[in-house]
Amino acid sequence: MNPSTSALEGRVAIVTGAGSGIGRATALAFSAAGAAVLVADLNGERAEAVTGEIEARGGRARACRVDVGDESSIAAMVAAAVDAFGGLDILHNNAADSDPALMARDRTVTEIDCEVWDRTMRVNLRGPMLGCKHAIPRMLERGGGAIVNTSSASGLTGDLARTAYAASKAGLQSLTQSVATQYGKQGIRCNAIAPGVIATPALEANVAPEALAIYRGSTLAPRLGRPEDIAAAVVFLASPAAEFITGQILPVDGGLLAHHPTVSELRALAGSPA
């Protein structure tokens, strides 16, 4: 999927969690497709670095430090995009709490403590809700817009652990469909992507090598996903080419969810390469 270099010409986009991984790749891809980009991240230095990358390539971008779980911070982020670029057309709710210390405590439902649950929901679900709440009125001023939420394949299945993470991503899928239902007639499209196993710094920090080998074996594509794979899907969903697509959850997972769950073990049993 290679979006046109002018697919988003004249559009203004916000990307949260844009300092690294999927968010960084999407911010760069939005700019390459012609959009002006507000690069938003909790880590202001990372946001500045990505902004510098975009500007070095001839694009328009501004950096913004944001705490997505804080409503005043989200409101300021949206205002910053409008002030810098004159309006808002696209929102990519991508930020998630991937702190290894938090993820290590996200266990089974009988083992998890409420602090882990609440912190996960604050960033992963409250954050996108607040993004939609404050972005939609500004999009309506321009006749509509597109929202793309980063969910996860974990939100479509059960998991042995990561109870809060999976539940937050499932909730985000429901939020996606609610926003699409409530604002579709006013020109707002809202979709979500459900990435599979994507090679990002967060993956390396949170997944043991043995588990990663199993995920690699369960991915039907010959490699793990890359942030650029997700960015291409986000740009498509945000573009006019997807103007009749809304309320959908798009897995971008290399076929992770397409097969019998024991496929990796069956391959090993048959002596086939993982």
Coordinates of C-alpha atoms in Angstrom, one line a residue, residues 12-14 36-39 62 64 75-89:
V12 CA -4.0 19.0 9.0
A13 CA -3.3 15.9 11.1
I14 CA -2.5 15.2 14.8
A36 CA 0.8 19.3 8.0
V37 CA 1.4 17.3 11.1
L38 CA 1.2 18.1 14.9
V39 CA 3.7 15.6 16.4
R62 CA 5.0 21.3 15.0
C64 CA 3.6 19.2 21.1
A75 CA -7.6 20.5 24.6
A76 CA -4.3 22.4 24.4
M77 CA -3.0 19.9 21.8
V78 CA -6.0 20.4 19.5
A79 CA -5.8 24.2 19.9
A80 CA -2.1 24.0 19.0
A81 CA -2.8 22.3 15.8
V82 CA -5.5 24.7 14.8
D83 CA -3.4 27.7 15.8
A84 CA -0.4 26.4 13.8
F85 CA -2.1 25.2 10.7
G86 CA -5.5 26.8 10.6
G87 CA -7.8 23.8 11.2
L88 CA -7.9 20.1 11.8
D89 CA -8.9 17.2 9.5

